[in-house]
Coordinates of C-alpha atoms and ligand atoms in Angstrom, one line a residue:
X15 CA 50.8 179.3 43.8
X16 CA 51.6 181.7 46.6
X17 CA 48.8 182.1 49.1
X18 CA 50.9 184.5 51.2
X19 CA 52.5 186.5 48.4
X20 CA 53.6 189.3 50.8
X21 CA 55.5 187.1 53.1
X22 CA 59.0 185.6 52.6
X23 CA 60.5 183.0 54.9
X24 CA 60.6 184.5 58.4
X25 CA 64.2 185.3 59.3
X26 CA 65.9 185.5 62.7
X27 CA 67.1 189.1 63.0
X28 CA 67.7 189.4 66.7
X29 CA 66.2 191.6 69.4
X30 CA 67.2 194.9 67.7
X31 CA 65.2 194.5 64.5
X32 CA 62.3 196.7 63.5
X33 CA 61.0 194.1 61.1
X34 CA 57.7 192.7 62.5
X35 CA 58.0 189.7 60.2
X36 CA 61.2 188.5 61.8
X37 CA 62.2 186.5 64.9
X38 CA 63.9 188.5 67.7
X39 CA 64.7 185.4 69.9
X40 CA 63.8 182.2 68.1
X41 CA 67.0 181.3 66.3
X42 CA 66.5 177.6 65.3
X43 CA 70.2 176.8 65.3
X44 CA 71.2 178.6 68.5
X45 CA 71.8 176.1 71.3
X46 CA 70.3 176.0 74.7
X47 CA 71.7 173.5 77.2
X48 CA 73.3 171.6 74.4
X49 CA 70.2 171.4 72.1
X50 CA 69.3 173.6 69.1
X51 CA 66.3 175.7 69.8
X52 CA 64.6 173.9 66.9
X53 CA 65.0 170.5 68.6
X54 CA 64.3 171.8 72.1
X55 CA 61.0 173.6 71.2
X56 CA 59.7 171.4 68.5
X57 CA 57.1 174.1 67.6
X58 CA 53.9 172.9 66.0
X59 CA 51.0 174.6 64.2
X60 CA 47.5 173.6 65.1
X61 CA 45.6 172.9 61.9
X62 CA 42.2 173.4 63.4
X63 CA 42.7 176.9 64.6
X64 CA 45.1 178.2 62.0
X65 CA 43.5 176.8 58.8
X66 CA 39.9 176.0 60.0
X67 CA 39.2 178.8 62.4
X68 CA 36.6 181.3 61.2
X69 CA 36.6 183.8 64.0
X70 CA 33.1 182.9 65.1
X71 CA 32.1 183.2 68.7
X72 CA 28.9 182.5 70.6
X73 CA 27.7 186.0 69.6
X74 CA 28.5 186.1 65.9
X75 CA 29.7 184.3 62.8
X76 CA 33.0 184.2 61.1
X77 CA 35.1 187.3 60.4
X78 CA 38.4 185.9 59.2
X79 CA 39.4 186.5 55.6
X80 CA 40.7 183.4 54.0
X81 CA 40.7 184.1 50.3
X82 CA 41.8 180.6 49.3
X83 CA 38.9 178.9 51.1
X84 CA 35.5 178.6 49.3
X85 CA 33.9 177.8 52.7
X86 CA 32.7 174.4 51.4
X87 CA 33.3 171.0 52.8
X88 CA 34.5 169.6 49.5
X89 CA 37.6 167.4 49.2
X90 CA 39.0 169.9 46.6
X91 CA 38.8 172.7 49.2
X92 CA 40.4 170.5 51.8
X93 CA 43.2 169.7 49.4
X94 CA 43.8 173.4 48.7
X95 CA 43.9 174.1 52.5
X96 CA 46.7 171.5 52.8
X97 CA 48.8 173.5 50.2
X98 CA 48.0 176.7 52.1
X99 CA 49.0 175.1 55.4
X100 CA 52.4 173.9 54.1
X101 CA 53.2 177.2 52.5
X102 CA 52.4 178.9 55.8
X103 CA 54.4 176.5 57.9
X104 CA 57.3 176.5 55.6
X105 CA 57.5 180.3 55.6
X106 CA 57.1 180.4 59.3
X107 CA 59.8 177.8 59.9
X108 CA 57.6 175.6 62.0
X109 CA 58.9 172.0 62.0
X110 CA 55.7 170.3 63.1
X111 CA 51.9 170.4 62.8
X112 CA 48.9 168.7 64.4
X113 CA 45.4 167.9 63.3
X114 CA 42.1 166.3 64.1
X115 CA 40.8 164.0 61.4
X116 CA 37.9 166.2 60.6
X117 CA 39.9 169.4 60.4
X118 CA 42.0 168.2 57.6
X119 CA 39.5 166.0 55.9
X120 CA 35.7 166.5 55.5
X121 CA 33.1 164.2 57.1
X122 CA 31.4 162.1 54.4
X123 CA 27.8 160.9 54.1
X124 CA 28.9 157.6 55.7
X125 CA 31.9 156.4 57.7
X126 CA 33.2 154.7 54.6
X127 CA 33.2 158.0 52.7
X128 CA 34.8 159.8 55.6
X129 CA 37.6 157.2 55.6
X130 CA 38.0 157.6 51.8
X131 CA 38.2 161.4 52.1
X132 CA 40.8 161.0 54.8
X133 CA 42.9 158.7 52.6
X134 CA 42.9 161.3 49.8
X135 CA 43.9 164.1 52.1
X136 CA 46.5 162.0 53.8
X137 CA 48.1 161.4 50.5
X138 CA 48.5 165.1 49.9
X139 CA 49.7 165.7 53.5
X140 CA 52.4 163.0 52.9
X141 CA 53.5 164.6 49.6
X142 CA 53.7 168.0 51.3
X143 CA 55.6 166.6 54.3
X144 CA 58.1 164.9 51.9
X145 CA 58.5 168.1 49.9
X146 CA 59.0 170.4 52.9
X147 CA 60.4 168.3 55.6
X148 CA 57.6 169.4 58.0
X149 CA 56.5 166.6 60.2
X150 CA 53.4 165.5 62.1
X151 CA 53.8 166.0 65.8
X152 CA 50.4 164.4 66.6
X153 CA 47.1 163.3 65.1
X154 CA 43.8 163.0 66.9
X155 CA 40.2 162.5 66.1
X156 CA 37.4 165.0 66.5
X157 CA 34.9 163.1 68.7
X158 CA 32.8 166.1 69.7
X159 CA 31.6 168.2 66.7
X160 CA 29.1 165.8 65.1
X161 CA 25.7 165.6 66.7
X162 CA 26.2 161.8 67.2
X163 CA 28.6 162.8 70.0
X164 CA 26.1 164.8 72.0
X165 CA 26.5 162.4 75.0
X166 CA 30.2 161.9 74.5
X167 CA 32.1 159.4 72.5
X168 CA 33.8 156.6 74.5
X169 CA 31.7 157.7 77.5
X170 CA 28.4 157.9 75.6
X171 CA 25.4 156.0 77.0
X172 CA 24.9 154.8 73.4
X173 CA 27.1 151.7 72.6
X174 CA 26.9 152.4 68.9
X175 CA 28.5 155.8 69.4
X176 CA 31.3 154.0 71.3
X177 CA 31.7 151.7 68.3
X178 CA 31.6 154.7 65.9
X179 CA 34.3 156.5 67.9
X180 CA 36.4 153.4 68.0
X181 CA 36.2 153.1 64.2
X182 CA 37.1 156.8 63.9
X183 CA 40.1 156.6 66.2
X184 CA 41.3 153.4 64.6
X185 CA 41.5 155.2 61.3
X186 CA 43.0 158.3 62.8
X187 CA 45.8 156.2 64.4
X188 CA 46.4 154.5 61.1
X189 CA 46.7 157.8 59.2
X190 CA 48.9 159.2 62.0
X191 CA 51.1 156.2 61.6
X192 CA 51.2 156.5 57.8
X193 CA 52.3 160.1 58.1
X194 CA 55.0 159.3 60.6
X195 CA 53.2 161.1 63.4
X196 CA 55.2 161.0 66.6
X197 CA 52.3 161.1 69.1
X198 CA 48.5 160.5 69.2
X199 CA 46.3 162.7 71.5
X200 CA 43.1 161.9 73.3
X201 CA 41.2 165.0 74.3
X202 CA 37.9 164.2 75.8
X203 CA 35.8 166.5 73.7
X204 CA 32.6 165.6 75.5
X205 CA 33.9 162.9 77.9
X206 CA 32.2 164.1 81.0
X207 CA 28.6 164.8 82.1
X208 CA 26.2 167.6 82.9
X209 CA 24.0 165.9 85.6
X210 CA 24.6 162.9 87.8
X211 CA 20.9 162.2 88.0
X212 CA 21.0 160.6 84.5
X213 CA 24.7 159.4 84.6
X214 CA 26.4 156.2 85.6
X215 CA 29.8 157.6 86.2
X216 CA 31.4 154.2 87.0
X217 CA 30.3 152.7 83.7
X218 CA 31.3 155.7 81.7
X219 CA 34.8 155.7 83.2
X220 CA 35.2 152.0 82.7
X221 CA 34.2 152.5 79.1
X222 CA 36.8 155.2 78.6
X223 CA 39.5 152.9 80.0
X224 CA 38.4 150.1 77.8
X225 CA 38.5 152.5 74.8
X226 CA 42.1 153.6 75.6
X227 CA 43.3 150.0 76.0
X228 CA 41.7 149.2 72.6
X229 CA 43.6 152.1 71.1
X230 CA 46.9 150.9 72.6
X231 CA 46.3 147.4 71.4
X232 CA 45.5 148.6 67.9
X233 CA 48.6 150.8 67.8
X234 CA 50.6 147.7 68.7
X235 CA 49.0 145.6 66.1
X236 CA 49.9 148.0 63.3
X237 CA 53.4 148.8 64.6
X238 CA 52.6 152.4 65.6
X239 CA 55.2 153.3 68.3
X240 CA 54.2 156.9 68.8
X241 CA 53.5 158.2 72.2
X242 CA 49.8 158.3 73.4
X243 CA 48.9 161.5 75.2
X244 CA 45.9 162.4 77.3
X245 CA 45.0 166.1 77.4
X246 CA 43.5 167.5 80.7
X247 CA 40.7 170.1 80.6
X248 CA 38.4 170.8 83.5
X249 CA 35.2 172.1 81.8
X250 CA 33.9 173.1 78.4
X251 CA 32.0 171.7 76.8
X252 CA 30.6 169.6 79.7
X253 CA 30.3 170.8 83.3
X254 CA 32.4 167.9 84.7
X255 CA 35.1 166.7 82.3
X256 CA 36.6 163.4 83.4
X257 CA 40.0 164.7 82.3
X258 CA 39.8 167.6 84.7
X259 CA 43.5 168.2 85.3
X260 CA 46.9 166.4 85.4
X261 CA 46.0 164.8 88.8
X262 CA 42.6 163.5 87.6
X263 CA 44.1 162.2 84.4
X264 CA 47.0 160.5 86.1
X265 CA 44.7 158.9 88.6
X266 CA 42.6 157.6 85.8
X267 CA 45.6 156.2 83.9
X268 CA 47.1 154.6 87.0
X269 CA 43.8 153.1 88.2
X270 CA 43.3 151.6 84.8
X271 CA 46.8 150.3 84.2
X272 CA 47.5 152.8 81.4
X273 CA 50.6 154.6 82.8
X274 CA 53.0 152.6 80.7
X275 CA 51.2 153.6 77.5
X276 CA 49.9 157.2 77.9
X277 CA 51.5 160.5 79.0
X278 CA 49.9 163.9 79.2
X279 CA 49.5 166.8 76.8
X280 CA 49.3 169.8 79.1
X281 CA 47.5 173.0 77.8
X282 CA 48.0 176.4 79.5
X283 CA 44.4 177.7 79.3
X284 CA 43.1 174.3 80.5
X285 CA 45.5 174.5 83.5
X286 CA 44.2 178.0 84.5
X287 CA 40.5 176.9 84.0
X288 CA 41.3 174.2 86.5
X289 CA 42.6 176.7 89.0
X290 CA 46.2 175.8 88.5
X291 CA 49.2 177.5 87.0
X292 CA 50.7 175.9 83.9
X293 CA 53.9 175.4 85.8
X294 CA 52.1 173.4 88.5
X295 CA 50.5 171.1 85.9
X296 CA 53.8 170.6 84.0
X297 CA 55.7 169.9 87.2
X298 CA 53.0 167.6 88.5
X299 CA 53.2 165.6 85.3
X300 CA 57.0 165.7 85.0
X301 CA 57.7 164.3 88.5
X302 CA 55.6 161.3 87.5
X303 CA 57.4 160.8 84.2
X304 CA 54.2 161.7 82.4
X305 CA 55.0 165.1 80.8
X306 CA 54.6 164.3 77.1
X307 CA 53.9 167.4 75.2
X308 CA 52.3 170.9 75.6
X309 CA 49.5 172.9 74.0
X310 CA 50.8 176.4 74.3
X311 CA 48.4 179.2 74.6
X312 CA 47.0 181.5 77.3
X313 CA 43.6 182.4 78.6
X314 CA 42.3 185.8 79.6
X315 CA 41.7 186.0 83.3
X316 CA 39.0 188.7 82.8
X317 CA 37.1 186.5 80.4
X318 CA 37.4 183.2 82.2
X319 CA 36.7 180.8 79.4
X320 CA 38.9 178.9 76.9
X321 CA 40.0 181.9 74.8
X322 CA 43.0 180.1 73.3
X323 CA 45.1 183.2 72.8
X324 CA 48.7 183.1 71.6
X325 CA 51.2 183.2 74.5
X326 CA 53.1 186.4 74.8
X327 CA 53.8 186.6 78.6
X328 CA 57.5 186.0 79.2
X329 CA 56.9 185.2 82.9
X330 CA 54.7 182.3 81.8
X331 CA 57.0 181.0 79.1
X332 CA 60.0 181.2 81.5
X333 CA 58.0 179.1 84.0
X334 CA 57.2 176.5 81.3
X335 CA 60.8 176.4 80.1
X336 CA 62.1 175.9 83.6
X337 CA 60.2 172.6 83.8
X338 CA 60.8 171.6 80.2
X339 CA 64.6 172.2 80.6
X340 CA 64.6 170.2 83.8
X341 CA 63.2 167.3 81.9
X342 CA 65.7 167.8 79.1
X343 CA 63.1 168.7 76.5
X344 CA 59.8 167.3 75.4
X345 CA 60.7 164.9 72.5
X346 CA 58.8 163.0 71.1
X347 CA 56.3 165.8 72.2
X348 CA 56.7 169.4 71.4
X349 CA 55.2 172.9 71.8
X350 CA 52.0 173.0 69.8
X351 CA 50.3 176.4 69.5
X352 CA 46.7 175.4 70.3
X353 CA 45.8 179.0 69.8
X354 CA 43.8 181.2 67.5
X355 CA 44.0 184.8 66.3
X356 CA 41.3 187.1 67.7
X357 CA 38.3 187.5 65.4
X358 CA 39.3 191.2 65.1
X359 CA 42.6 190.1 63.6
X360 CA 41.0 189.0 60.4
X361 CA 43.8 189.2 57.8
X362 CA 46.0 186.2 56.8
X363 CA 49.1 188.1 57.8
X364 CA 47.8 188.1 61.4
X365 CA 48.5 184.3 61.5
X366 CA 52.2 185.1 61.0
X367 CA 52.3 187.8 63.7
X368 CA 50.5 185.5 66.1
X369 CA 52.9 182.5 65.6
X370 CA 56.0 184.7 65.5
X371 CA 55.0 186.2 68.8
X372 CA 54.4 182.8 70.4
X373 CA 57.6 181.3 69.2
X374 CA 59.6 184.3 70.3
X375 CA 57.9 184.3 73.7
X376 CA 59.0 180.7 74.2
X377 CA 62.5 181.2 72.8
X378 CA 62.9 184.1 75.2
X379 CA 61.5 182.1 78.1
X380 CA 64.0 179.4 77.2
X381 CA 66.9 181.8 77.3
X382 CA 65.8 183.2 80.6
X383 CA 65.2 179.8 82.2
X384 CA 68.5 178.6 80.9
X385 CA 70.3 181.6 82.5
X386 CA 68.5 181.0 85.8
X387 CA 69.6 177.3 85.7
X388 CA 73.1 178.1 84.6
X389 CA 73.5 180.3 87.7
X390 CA 72.0 177.6 89.9
X391 CA 69.9 180.5 91.2
X392 CA 67.0 178.2 92.4
X393 CA 68.9 175.0 92.8
X394 CA 70.7 175.9 96.0
X395 CA 67.7 177.6 97.4
X396 CA 65.5 174.5 97.0
X397 CA 68.3 172.1 98.0
X398 CA 69.1 174.0 101.1
X399 CA 65.4 174.2 102.1
X400 CA 65.2 170.5 102.4
X401 CA 68.6 169.8 103.9
X402 CA 67.1 168.5 107.2
X403 CA 66.2 165.3 105.1
X404 CA 69.8 164.9 103.9
X405 CA 71.0 163.2 107.1
X406 CA 69.9 162.4 110.6
X407 CA 66.2 161.7 111.2
X408 CA 65.2 163.2 107.9
X409 CA 67.3 160.7 105.9
X410 CA 65.8 157.9 108.0
X411 CA 62.3 159.1 107.2
X412 CA 63.1 159.2 103.4
X413 CA 64.7 155.7 103.6
X414 CA 61.6 154.3 105.3
X415 CA 63.6 152.9 108.2
X416 CA 61.6 154.6 111.0
X417 CA 58.1 154.1 112.3
X418 CA 55.6 156.4 114.1
X419 CA 56.9 154.9 117.4
X420 CA 60.5 155.7 116.5
X421 CA 59.5 159.3 115.6
X422 CA 57.6 159.7 118.8
X423 CA 60.6 158.5 120.8
X424 CA 62.9 160.9 118.8
X425 CA 60.7 163.8 119.5
X426 CA 60.1 163.0 123.1
X427 CA 63.8 163.0 123.7
X428 CA 64.4 166.1 121.6
X429 CA 61.5 168.0 123.1
X430 CA 60.8 170.5 120.3
X431 CA 61.4 170.7 116.5
X432 CA 64.3 172.7 115.2
X433 CA 63.3 176.3 114.4
X434 CA 61.8 177.0 111.0
X435 CA 63.5 179.3 108.4
X436 CA 62.0 181.9 106.1
X437 CA 60.7 180.7 102.8
X438 CA 62.0 184.0 101.3
X439 CA 59.3 184.0 98.7
X440 CA 59.5 187.7 98.0
X441 CA 63.3 187.7 97.7
X442 CA 63.1 184.8 95.3
X443 CA 60.5 186.5 93.2
X444 CA 62.7 189.5 93.0
X445 CA 65.6 187.3 92.0
X446 CA 63.6 185.8 89.1
X447 CA 62.8 189.3 87.9
X448 CA 66.5 190.1 87.7
X449 CA 66.6 187.6 84.8
X450 CA 63.6 189.0 82.8
Ligands
LIG12 C1 40.2 171.8 73.1 C2 41.5 171.4 72.8 C3 41.7 170.4 71.7 C4 42.7 169.4 71.9 C5 42.8 168.4 70.7 O1 40.1 172.7 74.2 O2 42.5 171.8 73.4 O3 41.8 171.2 70.5 O4 44.0 170.0 71.9 O5 41.6 167.7 70.6
LIG13 CO1 44.5 171.5 73.2

């Protein structure tokens, strides 16, 4: 059964093509810094947006035409969506996908029924994975949609909700493991608070840490060796999310002895909502050996909320790829399009245009970043900027062999610091533009 009868496998045709259903830059077998683009990017389709998105927004209901979907929460409908998803991903040439438990499989009348539904769906996912070679980048649990999670999940004031969340995550890790998932993500759907007058922040954070340790312990007990990932987001739905940004997440992980078990899944629109650039968040995580995976999308600076648009800005993708290439790739993480088509783009074909654009934008960013790196265009600039630490007093500071008293003596003798040099920001920005 073809759910996308008008679309063949999306070919790579190069930048000159007029075919809108072709890649201009993403050539899976082309190599960048010794890796195929396929292995370097590890592109992933987000099941929730692409196969469960309806186009609804706070002002109106769904607009998206999905002729295969009867709109029900039946297991049959969910099974059909799996077939649709794999046809789509295969035609697109996406090697990975990601899901929340409740996106792929319907919530039942009880936890036991939800588990049962999940088993049925997982079986079909496995069959489709085996038939197509498409793999699971990560699984996660939706701990935010159901009303029971109104106060959060692991940070809920209700201990039964904590227990329910634990049972849901336990199952989600098991299914992720069964499907060969390479990572497991925690995004704190409602892990935060609205008002401190009714909140015990210390207890909530302690509970969240306890929850993650239990997840790590359970993974160990079932032999799941995938990478755990924590996804920062500063706001939405709560006013203060505990997972605000990379710095807050890493502080939490370090304070709770979780750094050896959990890395970060950095999302572009979450970075910008936190008042950071994506490049800042990626680099902040990378230098602490905590850059695990990315959720690729973009926000709209004029709207200022989590619009989850597909990334098309080459400047943005170049910045991302500069950091990703510096790390040598993201494996076992990848580039997951946590992005949705606009509600005005309501036809199924728009799903292809959106993903093709995102993949091409990243492929082009990768080529540009690799060219910048091949020329060493920034390497020498940065290296030279810090050369005062390469020997003399700077080397002693870095080696930790001098004290405040030593530095006072040094400066009293010298009298004044060496003259500063220009940061050349504008020249460097011009230089980057030469590569675009
Ligand atoms: C929400 C978000 C989530 C996570 C997975 O903003 O990004 O979809 O990526 O729970
Ligand atoms: Co995300």
